[in-house]
Short mmCIF file of C-alpha atoms in Angstrom, two decimals:
data_model
loop_
_atom_site.label_atom_id
_atom_site.label_comp_id
_atom_site.label_asym_id
_atom_site.label_seq_id
_atom_site.Cartn_x
_atom_site.Cartn_y
_atom_site.Cartn_z
CA PRO A 12 -51.38 68.99 -67.16
CA ALA A 13 -53.53 72.25 -69.04
CA ALA A 14 -52.00 71.49 -72.22
CA ALA A 15 -52.26 67.75 -72.75
CA GLY A 16 -54.54 66.83 -75.88
CA ARG A 17 -57.08 64.16 -75.75
CA PHE A 18 -58.56 61.88 -78.33
CA TRP A 19 -61.10 59.26 -78.43
CA HIS A 20 -60.60 55.69 -79.03
CA VAL A 21 -63.79 53.31 -79.95
CA THR A 22 -64.13 50.09 -81.53
CA ASP A 23 -66.05 47.03 -82.23
CA LEU A 24 -69.57 48.45 -82.43
CA HIS A 25 -70.83 45.10 -84.43
CA TRP A 26 -74.44 46.64 -85.26
CA ASP A 27 -76.98 43.77 -85.02
CA PRO A 28 -79.84 45.62 -87.67
CA ASP A 29 -82.18 43.22 -86.88
CA TYR A 30 -82.08 43.49 -83.37
CA ASP A 31 -86.42 43.16 -81.91
CA ALA A 32 -86.26 43.14 -78.03
CA ALA A 33 -89.99 43.09 -78.28
CA ALA A 34 -89.54 39.46 -80.29
CA GLY A 35 -89.75 35.79 -78.49
CA ALA A 36 -86.74 34.59 -77.19
CA GLY A 37 -85.20 32.72 -80.46
CA GLN A 38 -86.07 35.71 -82.38
CA VAL A 39 -84.33 38.86 -80.60
CA CYS A 40 -81.36 38.94 -82.70
CA PRO A 41 -79.26 36.96 -85.26
CA SER A 42 -76.25 37.87 -84.15
CA GLY A 43 -77.28 35.38 -81.14
CA GLY A 44 -77.24 32.50 -83.33
CA SER A 45 -78.97 29.50 -81.78
CA ARG A 46 -78.79 31.06 -78.39
CA ALA A 47 -82.28 31.87 -76.61
CA VAL A 48 -82.18 35.25 -75.80
CA PRO A 49 -84.41 35.71 -72.66
CA ALA A 50 -83.41 39.17 -71.23
CA ALA A 51 -83.34 41.49 -73.65
CA GLY A 52 -83.89 45.13 -73.45
CA PRO A 53 -84.11 48.42 -75.43
CA TRP A 54 -80.70 49.28 -75.26
CA GLY A 55 -79.42 45.58 -76.25
CA SER A 56 -78.30 42.08 -74.62
CA TYR A 57 -75.32 39.93 -73.46
CA LEU A 58 -76.20 37.55 -75.84
CA CYS A 59 -76.63 39.63 -78.96
CA ASP A 60 -74.44 42.60 -80.74
CA ALA A 61 -75.25 46.04 -80.47
CA PRO A 62 -79.12 47.29 -81.17
CA TRP A 63 -78.46 50.88 -83.06
CA ARG A 64 -80.38 52.60 -80.07
CA LEU A 65 -76.94 51.10 -77.93
CA LEU A 66 -74.96 52.63 -80.79
CA ALA A 67 -76.59 56.30 -80.70
CA SER A 68 -75.92 56.55 -76.97
CA ALA A 69 -72.32 55.61 -77.32
CA ALA A 70 -72.02 58.71 -79.86
CA ARG A 71 -74.27 60.37 -77.55
CA ALA A 72 -72.10 60.02 -74.51
CA MET A 73 -68.87 60.24 -76.48
CA ARG A 74 -70.02 64.13 -77.38
CA GLY A 75 -71.51 64.63 -73.68
CA ARG A 76 -67.91 63.62 -72.25
CA LEU A 77 -65.47 65.20 -74.79
CA GLN A 78 -66.89 67.26 -77.84
CA ARG A 79 -64.16 68.42 -79.34
CA PRO A 80 -61.26 65.69 -79.20
CA ASP A 81 -58.29 66.25 -80.76
CA PHE A 82 -59.16 63.11 -83.32
CA VAL A 83 -61.19 60.20 -82.64
CA LEU A 84 -59.49 56.12 -83.61
CA TRP A 85 -62.06 53.77 -85.15
CA THR A 86 -60.42 50.06 -84.99
CA GLY A 87 -63.00 48.31 -86.66
CA ASP A 88 -65.03 45.73 -86.55
CA ASP A 89 -68.91 46.68 -87.53
CA THR A 90 -71.35 43.86 -88.96
CA PRO A 91 -72.78 41.41 -86.82
CA HIS A 92 -71.61 37.91 -86.23
CA ILE A 93 -73.89 36.29 -88.18
CA PRO A 94 -72.90 33.63 -91.29
CA ASN A 95 -71.41 35.04 -94.29
CA GLU A 96 -74.65 33.73 -96.71
CA LYS A 97 -77.11 36.30 -94.11
CA LEU A 98 -74.41 39.01 -95.40
CA GLY A 99 -73.31 39.55 -98.86
CA GLU A 100 -70.92 42.59 -99.96
CA GLU A 101 -73.83 45.34 -100.36
CA LYS A 102 -74.91 44.58 -96.92
CA VAL A 103 -71.77 44.80 -95.24
CA LEU A 104 -70.73 48.08 -96.96
CA HIS A 105 -74.40 49.65 -96.01
CA ILE A 106 -73.43 48.89 -92.19
CA ILE A 107 -70.13 50.58 -92.64
CA GLU A 108 -71.72 53.76 -94.04
CA ASN A 109 -74.25 53.86 -91.47
CA LEU A 110 -71.57 53.88 -88.85
CA THR A 111 -69.40 55.83 -90.78
CA SER A 112 -72.22 58.83 -90.72
CA LEU A 113 -72.79 58.04 -87.23
CA ILE A 114 -69.14 59.02 -86.49
CA LYS A 115 -69.19 62.00 -88.83
CA GLU A 116 -72.70 63.24 -87.22
CA THR A 117 -71.26 63.05 -83.71
CA PHE A 118 -67.50 64.68 -84.70
CA PRO A 119 -68.33 66.68 -87.58
CA ASP A 120 -65.10 69.08 -87.54
CA THR A 121 -63.03 66.12 -86.71
CA LYS A 122 -60.39 64.29 -87.71
CA VAL A 123 -61.26 60.52 -87.64
CA TYR A 124 -58.72 57.43 -88.28
CA ALA A 125 -60.70 54.50 -89.12
CA ALA A 126 -59.09 51.31 -89.67
CA MET A 127 -60.60 48.08 -90.80
CA GLY A 128 -61.56 45.10 -88.43
CA ASN A 129 -61.81 41.56 -89.71
CA HIS A 130 -65.90 41.66 -90.10
CA ASP A 131 -65.55 44.68 -92.44
CA PHE A 132 -65.56 42.63 -95.87
CA HIS A 133 -67.32 40.17 -97.34
CA PRO A 134 -66.94 37.01 -96.81
CA LYS A 135 -65.79 38.18 -93.39
CA ASN A 136 -61.49 37.72 -92.84
CA GLN A 137 -60.57 37.15 -96.36
CA PHE A 138 -58.91 40.36 -96.87
CA PRO A 139 -56.67 40.70 -100.16
CA GLY A 140 -53.27 42.30 -100.44
CA LYS A 141 -54.24 44.11 -103.36
CA GLU A 142 -56.85 46.19 -104.44
CA HIS A 143 -60.48 45.21 -104.24
CA ARG A 144 -63.94 46.86 -104.75
CA ILE A 145 -64.62 47.07 -100.85
CA TYR A 146 -61.10 48.86 -100.49
CA ASN A 147 -62.26 51.53 -102.89
CA ARG A 148 -65.87 51.97 -101.76
CA THR A 149 -64.57 52.43 -98.26
CA ALA A 150 -61.94 54.64 -99.27
CA GLU A 151 -64.69 56.46 -100.70
CA LEU A 152 -66.78 56.93 -97.67
CA TRP A 153 -63.54 58.05 -95.60
CA ARG A 154 -62.82 60.18 -98.17
CA PRO A 155 -63.59 63.52 -95.72
CA TRP A 156 -61.05 61.79 -93.40
CA LEU A 157 -58.29 61.02 -95.90
CA ASN A 158 -55.55 63.08 -97.17
CA ASP A 159 -54.52 62.68 -101.32
CA ALA A 160 -51.71 60.40 -100.57
CA SER A 161 -53.55 58.38 -98.39
CA VAL A 162 -56.64 57.19 -101.03
CA PRO A 163 -54.52 55.68 -103.13
CA LEU A 164 -52.64 53.84 -100.30
CA PHE A 165 -55.72 52.41 -98.58
CA ARG A 166 -57.49 51.30 -102.12
CA ALA A 167 -54.66 49.02 -102.44
CA GLY A 168 -54.66 47.61 -99.16
CA ALA A 169 -56.37 49.69 -96.66
CA PHE A 170 -53.56 50.75 -94.88
CA TYR A 171 -52.22 54.60 -95.02
CA SER A 172 -50.22 57.02 -92.64
CA GLU A 173 -51.00 60.57 -92.27
CA LYS A 174 -49.00 63.51 -89.81
CA LEU A 175 -51.32 64.58 -86.66
CA PRO A 176 -53.71 67.89 -87.42
CA SER A 177 -52.02 69.53 -84.29
CA PRO A 178 -49.91 72.16 -85.74
CA ARG A 179 -47.78 71.72 -82.30
CA THR A 180 -47.68 67.79 -82.92
CA ARG A 181 -44.64 66.52 -84.74
CA GLY A 182 -46.09 63.31 -84.17
CA ARG A 183 -47.73 60.63 -86.82
CA MET A 184 -50.39 58.07 -87.21
CA VAL A 185 -50.24 54.86 -88.79
CA VAL A 186 -53.11 52.79 -89.47
CA LEU A 187 -52.65 49.50 -90.10
CA ASN A 188 -54.60 46.75 -92.00
CA THR A 189 -53.51 43.25 -89.66
CA ASN A 190 -56.50 41.52 -91.53
CA LEU A 191 -53.69 40.57 -93.51
CA TYR A 192 -51.95 38.99 -90.63
CA TYR A 193 -55.22 37.15 -89.29
CA ASP A 194 -54.95 33.32 -89.29
CA GLN A 195 -58.53 32.61 -90.49
CA ASN A 196 -57.48 34.82 -93.64
CA ASP A 197 -57.21 32.60 -96.44
CA GLU A 198 -56.30 34.94 -98.90
CA THR A 199 -52.55 35.76 -97.93
CA ALA A 200 -51.75 32.46 -96.26
CA GLY A 201 -48.86 31.73 -98.33
CA GLU A 202 -47.34 35.55 -98.83
CA GLU A 203 -44.45 36.61 -96.90
CA ASP A 204 -45.38 40.32 -96.90
CA PRO A 205 -49.17 40.32 -98.00
CA GLY A 206 -49.85 44.18 -99.62
CA GLY A 207 -46.40 44.66 -98.99
CA GLN A 208 -47.31 46.42 -95.69
CA PHE A 209 -44.37 45.34 -93.68
CA GLN A 210 -42.25 46.74 -95.83
CA TRP A 211 -43.97 49.73 -96.33
CA LEU A 212 -44.41 49.92 -92.23
CA GLU A 213 -40.79 49.51 -92.03
CA GLU A 214 -39.81 52.55 -94.64
CA THR A 215 -42.95 54.86 -92.47
CA LEU A 216 -40.97 54.40 -89.73
CA THR A 217 -37.73 54.92 -90.86
CA ASN A 218 -38.84 58.09 -92.22
CA ALA A 219 -40.78 59.44 -88.82
CA SER A 220 -37.31 59.00 -86.95
CA ARG A 221 -35.47 60.70 -89.81
CA ALA A 222 -37.91 63.43 -89.54
CA ASP A 223 -37.89 63.47 -86.02
CA GLU A 224 -41.72 62.25 -85.38
CA MET A 225 -43.17 60.04 -82.98
CA VAL A 226 -45.94 57.71 -84.48
CA TYR A 227 -49.05 55.68 -82.94
CA ILE A 228 -49.77 52.39 -84.50
CA VAL A 229 -53.51 51.60 -84.70
CA GLY A 230 -55.12 48.58 -86.11
CA HIS A 231 -57.97 46.16 -85.46
CA VAL A 232 -56.17 42.45 -84.85
CA PRO A 233 -53.54 42.48 -82.60
CA PRO A 234 -50.33 40.17 -82.45
CA GLY A 235 -50.10 37.81 -79.71
CA PHE A 236 -52.68 35.34 -77.78
CA PHE A 237 -56.23 36.05 -76.51
CA GLU A 238 -56.35 36.75 -72.88
CA LYS A 239 -59.60 35.00 -72.15
CA LYS A 240 -58.44 31.79 -74.30
CA ARG A 241 -55.19 29.84 -73.21
CA GLY A 242 -53.14 29.57 -76.08
CA LYS A 243 -55.33 31.39 -78.92
CA PRO A 244 -53.31 33.69 -81.22
CA TRP A 245 -54.72 35.64 -84.15
CA PHE A 246 -51.78 36.39 -86.00
CA ARG A 247 -49.99 33.21 -88.23
CA SER A 248 -46.80 32.72 -86.66
CA GLY A 249 -44.78 34.17 -89.54
CA PHE A 250 -46.53 37.48 -89.40
CA ASN A 251 -46.26 37.88 -85.64
CA GLU A 252 -42.74 37.59 -85.51
CA ARG A 253 -42.37 39.94 -87.82
CA TYR A 254 -44.45 42.60 -86.50
CA LEU A 255 -42.48 42.15 -83.27
CA LYS A 256 -39.30 42.53 -84.58
CA ILE A 257 -40.45 45.74 -86.64
CA VAL A 258 -41.60 46.56 -83.03
CA GLN A 259 -38.30 46.23 -81.32
CA LYS A 260 -36.06 47.34 -84.16
CA HIS A 261 -38.23 50.98 -84.89
CA HIS A 262 -39.90 51.15 -80.64
CA ARG A 263 -37.92 54.31 -80.43
CA VAL A 264 -40.29 56.36 -82.77
CA ILE A 265 -43.41 54.56 -81.62
CA ALA A 266 -44.93 56.28 -78.61
CA ALA A 267 -48.05 53.62 -78.19
CA GLN A 268 -50.10 51.47 -80.11
CA PHE A 269 -53.86 50.86 -80.03
CA PHE A 270 -56.03 47.88 -81.05
CA GLY A 271 -59.23 46.21 -80.27
CA HIS A 272 -60.63 42.99 -81.59
CA HIS A 273 -60.95 41.14 -78.14
CA HIS A 274 -63.60 43.26 -77.05
CA THR A 275 -62.14 43.44 -73.73
CA ASP A 276 -60.16 45.75 -72.31
CA SER A 277 -56.45 44.44 -71.80
CA PHE A 278 -53.11 45.65 -73.12
CA ARG A 279 -49.42 43.93 -74.07
CA MET A 280 -45.93 44.65 -73.39
CA PHE A 281 -43.13 44.60 -75.54
CA TYR A 282 -39.08 44.03 -74.65
CA SER A 283 -35.65 44.48 -75.95
CA ASP A 284 -33.69 41.56 -76.08
CA THR A 285 -32.11 42.64 -72.89
CA GLY A 286 -36.07 42.17 -71.47
CA SER A 287 -36.38 45.65 -70.93
CA PRO A 288 -39.87 47.39 -71.56
CA ILE A 289 -39.91 49.28 -74.34
CA ASN A 290 -43.33 49.50 -75.72
CA VAL A 291 -47.04 49.39 -75.30
CA MET A 292 -49.90 47.76 -77.11
CA PHE A 293 -53.26 49.09 -75.63
CA LEU A 294 -56.12 46.98 -76.23
CA ALA A 295 -60.36 48.59 -75.76
CA PRO A 296 -63.25 47.58 -75.09
CA GLY A 297 -65.62 46.91 -77.49
CA VAL A 298 -68.96 48.76 -77.70
CA THR A 299 -70.91 45.57 -78.48
CA PRO A 300 -71.81 43.46 -75.19
CA TRP A 301 -72.28 40.04 -77.78
CA LYS A 302 -71.06 36.74 -75.75
CA THR A 303 -68.47 35.13 -77.67
CA THR A 304 -69.19 31.85 -79.56
CA LEU A 305 -65.21 31.30 -79.38
CA PRO A 306 -64.96 27.38 -77.23
CA GLY A 307 -63.55 27.11 -74.29
CA VAL A 308 -64.29 31.01 -73.16
CA ASN A 309 -65.80 31.11 -70.29
CA ASN A 310 -68.84 33.99 -70.20
CA GLY A 311 -67.18 36.02 -72.87
CA ALA A 312 -69.45 39.29 -72.96
CA ASN A 313 -68.78 42.82 -71.60
CA ASN A 314 -70.45 46.07 -71.12
CA PRO A 315 -70.32 48.22 -73.54
CA GLY A 316 -66.74 50.59 -73.32
CA ILE A 317 -65.45 53.33 -74.77
CA ARG A 318 -61.89 55.22 -74.18
CA VAL A 319 -60.79 58.95 -73.81
CA ILE A 320 -56.82 58.99 -73.76
CA ASP A 321 -55.04 61.75 -72.57
CA TYR A 322 -51.50 62.58 -74.33
CA ASP A 323 -48.65 65.02 -74.35
CA PRO A 324 -48.85 66.36 -78.11
CA ASP A 325 -45.01 67.06 -77.93
CA THR A 326 -44.04 63.60 -77.41
CA LEU A 327 -47.41 61.26 -78.06
CA GLN A 328 -46.44 60.12 -74.72
CA VAL A 329 -50.00 58.19 -73.10
CA LEU A 330 -50.20 60.42 -70.03
CA ASP A 331 -53.38 58.76 -68.64
CA MET A 332 -56.81 57.17 -69.98
CA VAL A 333 -60.67 57.12 -68.67
CA THR A 334 -62.93 54.17 -69.79
CA TYR A 335 -66.76 55.17 -69.69
CA TYR A 336 -69.02 52.09 -69.70
CA LEU A 337 -72.78 51.40 -69.85
CA ASN A 338 -74.08 48.98 -66.83
CA LEU A 339 -76.42 46.84 -69.46
CA THR A 340 -78.50 45.38 -66.88
CA HIS A 341 -79.20 48.50 -65.10
CA ALA A 342 -79.62 50.58 -68.45
CA ASN A 343 -82.49 48.06 -69.84
CA MET A 344 -83.91 47.80 -65.83
CA MET A 345 -84.02 51.50 -65.50
CA ALA A 346 -85.59 51.52 -69.19
CA LEU A 347 -88.87 49.27 -67.82
CA THR A 348 -89.52 51.69 -64.86
CA GLN A 349 -88.55 54.92 -66.60
CA LYS A 350 -88.72 56.19 -69.98
CA GLU A 351 -85.47 58.07 -70.09
CA GLU A 352 -84.38 59.72 -73.45
CA PHE A 353 -80.61 57.77 -73.17
CA PRO A 354 -78.97 55.96 -70.18
CA THR A 355 -75.99 57.60 -68.67
CA TRP A 356 -72.65 55.91 -69.78
CA GLU A 357 -70.35 56.08 -66.32
CA GLU A 358 -66.85 56.43 -65.75
CA GLU A 359 -65.18 52.97 -65.25
CA TYR A 360 -61.86 54.13 -64.51
CA ARG A 361 -59.02 55.99 -64.81
CA LEU A 362 -55.39 53.85 -65.44
CA THR A 363 -53.07 56.34 -63.16
CA GLU A 364 -55.92 55.95 -60.02
CA ALA A 365 -56.81 52.44 -60.48
CA PHE A 366 -53.46 51.05 -60.43
CA GLN A 367 -51.56 54.03 -58.80
CA VAL A 368 -49.35 54.93 -61.49
CA HIS A 369 -47.61 58.09 -63.64
CA ASP A 370 -48.59 57.85 -66.62
CA GLY A 371 -49.10 55.35 -69.55
CA SER A 372 -45.61 54.69 -70.51
CA ALA A 373 -44.28 51.44 -71.10
CA ARG A 374 -42.36 51.53 -67.82
CA SER A 375 -45.85 52.31 -66.33
CA MET A 376 -47.45 49.47 -67.64
CA GLN A 377 -44.41 46.99 -67.11
CA THR A 378 -45.13 48.39 -63.21
CA VAL A 379 -49.11 47.63 -63.59
CA LEU A 380 -47.86 44.26 -64.90
CA GLU A 381 -46.02 43.29 -61.89
CA ARG A 382 -48.57 44.63 -59.37
CA ILE A 383 -51.47 42.32 -61.60
CA SER A 384 -49.44 39.43 -61.36
CA LYS A 385 -48.17 39.63 -57.64
CA ASP A 386 -51.02 41.26 -55.82
CA PRO A 387 -54.20 39.45 -55.92
CA ARG A 388 -56.15 42.96 -55.30
CA TYR A 389 -54.96 44.55 -58.47
CA LEU A 390 -55.34 41.07 -60.44
CA GLN A 391 -58.97 41.34 -59.20
CA GLN A 392 -59.42 44.87 -60.25
CA TYR A 393 -57.65 44.30 -63.66
CA TYR A 394 -59.91 40.97 -64.45
CA GLU A 395 -62.92 43.37 -63.31
CA PHE A 396 -62.02 45.84 -66.19
CA ASN A 397 -61.05 43.13 -68.65
CA SER A 398 -65.07 42.94 -69.24
CA VAL A 399 -65.90 46.33 -68.38
CA SER A 400 -67.51 45.27 -64.91
CA TYR A 401 -69.49 42.17 -66.19
CA ASP A 402 -67.60 39.32 -64.77
CA LEU A 403 -67.09 39.89 -61.34
CA THR A 404 -66.36 36.36 -60.50
CA PRO A 405 -62.92 35.81 -58.67
CA CYS A 406 -59.84 35.11 -61.45
CA GLU A 407 -57.90 32.26 -59.79
CA GLU A 408 -54.47 30.93 -60.23
CA ALA A 409 -55.25 29.44 -63.83
CA CYS A 410 -57.30 32.75 -64.54
CA ARG A 411 -54.47 34.59 -63.62
CA ILE A 412 -51.74 32.49 -65.43
CA ASP A 413 -54.13 32.97 -68.77
CA HIS A 414 -53.99 36.99 -68.45
CA VAL A 415 -49.99 37.68 -66.75
CA CYS A 416 -48.64 35.86 -69.68
CA ALA A 417 -50.67 36.82 -72.74
CA ILE A 418 -50.15 40.85 -71.25
CA ARG A 419 -46.19 40.16 -70.75
CA GLU A 420 -45.53 37.52 -73.93
CA VAL A 421 -46.59 38.64 -77.56
CA ASP A 422 -43.93 36.17 -79.24
CA PHE A 423 -45.07 32.59 -79.89
CA THR A 424 -42.44 30.68 -78.09
CA LYS A 425 -42.17 33.06 -75.00
CA TYR A 426 -46.31 32.67 -74.57
CA ASN A 427 -46.13 29.01 -74.56
CA GLU A 428 -43.05 28.75 -71.97
CA CYS A 429 -44.79 31.94 -69.77
CA VAL A 430 -47.65 28.92 -69.57
CA LYS A 431 -45.69 26.06 -68.99
CA THR A 432 -43.69 27.48 -66.34
CA SER A 433 -46.16 29.57 -64.63
CA SER A 434 -48.34 26.45 -64.11
CA SER A 435 -45.74 23.91 -63.45
CA ALA A 436 -44.82 26.59 -60.59
CA SER A 437 -48.24 26.72 -59.25
CA ALA A 438 -48.84 23.69 -59.03
CA VAL A 439 -45.05 22.97 -57.15
CA ILE A 440 -46.85 25.23 -54.78
CA SER A 441 -50.18 23.70 -54.50
CA GLY A 442 -48.41 20.46 -53.81
CA TRP A 443 -46.20 21.98 -50.64
CA LEU A 444 -49.28 23.47 -49.27
CA LEU A 445 -51.25 20.31 -49.19
CA LEU A 446 -48.30 18.46 -48.01
CA PHE A 447 -47.66 21.07 -45.28
CA CYS A 448 -51.43 21.03 -44.57
CA LEU A 449 -51.46 17.46 -44.16
CA LEU A 450 -48.29 17.63 -41.80
CA LEU A 451 -49.98 20.13 -39.58
CA GLY A 452 -53.48 17.65 -39.39
CA LEU A 453 -51.03 14.92 -38.37
CA LEU A 454 -49.38 16.96 -35.65
CA ARG A 455 -52.26 18.62 -34.24
CA PRO A 456 -53.15 16.87 -30.62
CA GLN A 457 -56.01 14.66 -31.88
CA GLN A 458 -59.53 16.41 -30.65
CA ALA A 459 -61.73 14.21 -28.26
CA LEU A 460 -65.07 13.15 -30.45
#
């Protein structure tokens, strides 16, 4: 529609300030850890976090593709994957400051809704549910983007809510600090409601409903499970349950949810007690290509990705999404032969075209899930987009179960049931197939040698 609004969602930039493509294989990047980095190029390496050139190139691509978005969502994780000893509070803040400047320079007159990621703190993951120097300093860096009421809230717990800037939108942005619920966060482990954020969220959603507003919920660490590692949640179970209940209770005012953290491209469905799809969370791919060191994840790197969301300004309904990406291998190869200033970020896919749905509503995304679940062609397409066209190997049955159950079940118990029943069902099918083949073999007339 001509009247559609558009905005950017960018996440997980993970800048590695010490990336050096010219160094020896063991010294290219601290974020590579002890891994040798043989094929490092000027635009980055799949074993490393992002060099500055990659981030500048992403910013330039964003400006080139959509220079005047209605706003920008930036959902955190700015620092490299290196031990706490190598960072420290000042270095973390320095990195946040540099990336804040990059985004400000790219979109000087645009509202940015920024959320903190679990790496945007020192020591990493240890976010308190109360005032902290890092919250204060970050609030100062983001002051041009925050309204007056948001600043004290941000200082107290790094969450806030604001009305959307467009005069024709009865919309509200709710930016959460879900790092408070992360199972690696020891600061909030024993608390019922860290920072009072759950209570605040309920009040904010209740008020939005009374004011006839629709809401986008934005954050870094999502509830539910990581689709690339079976049985891997991020939230502590009590926090996961509480988040889910809030979405179920207030789903009518929540138009959509946008999160990061995974570096992969996926989504999560939310259902009513009777099983109707009531909400959807979109997980945007990261800009860093870094191959995760999480044990049990097979080849967890990705191509750098950025995303534009088309939406209806009246209802905040998600109309479409376009993901753009940089083929890192290709960009580095081109750099060897041509001294091009910046490599080209290409359109990877458009949601409605790739999955043949009308829009990004919960109902449409339920259709996408059913297609992924039942049709191997859609499954494979989804799987390739999941790593931003990096991992093109076939997604077999165990892979299908991991992804489908993670998308469908955000609830811990239901997820475990999904994995169990899907696995036993596929085992039964395999058993019958084997038996059938054996019988066929016995029934076939023996070939003379």
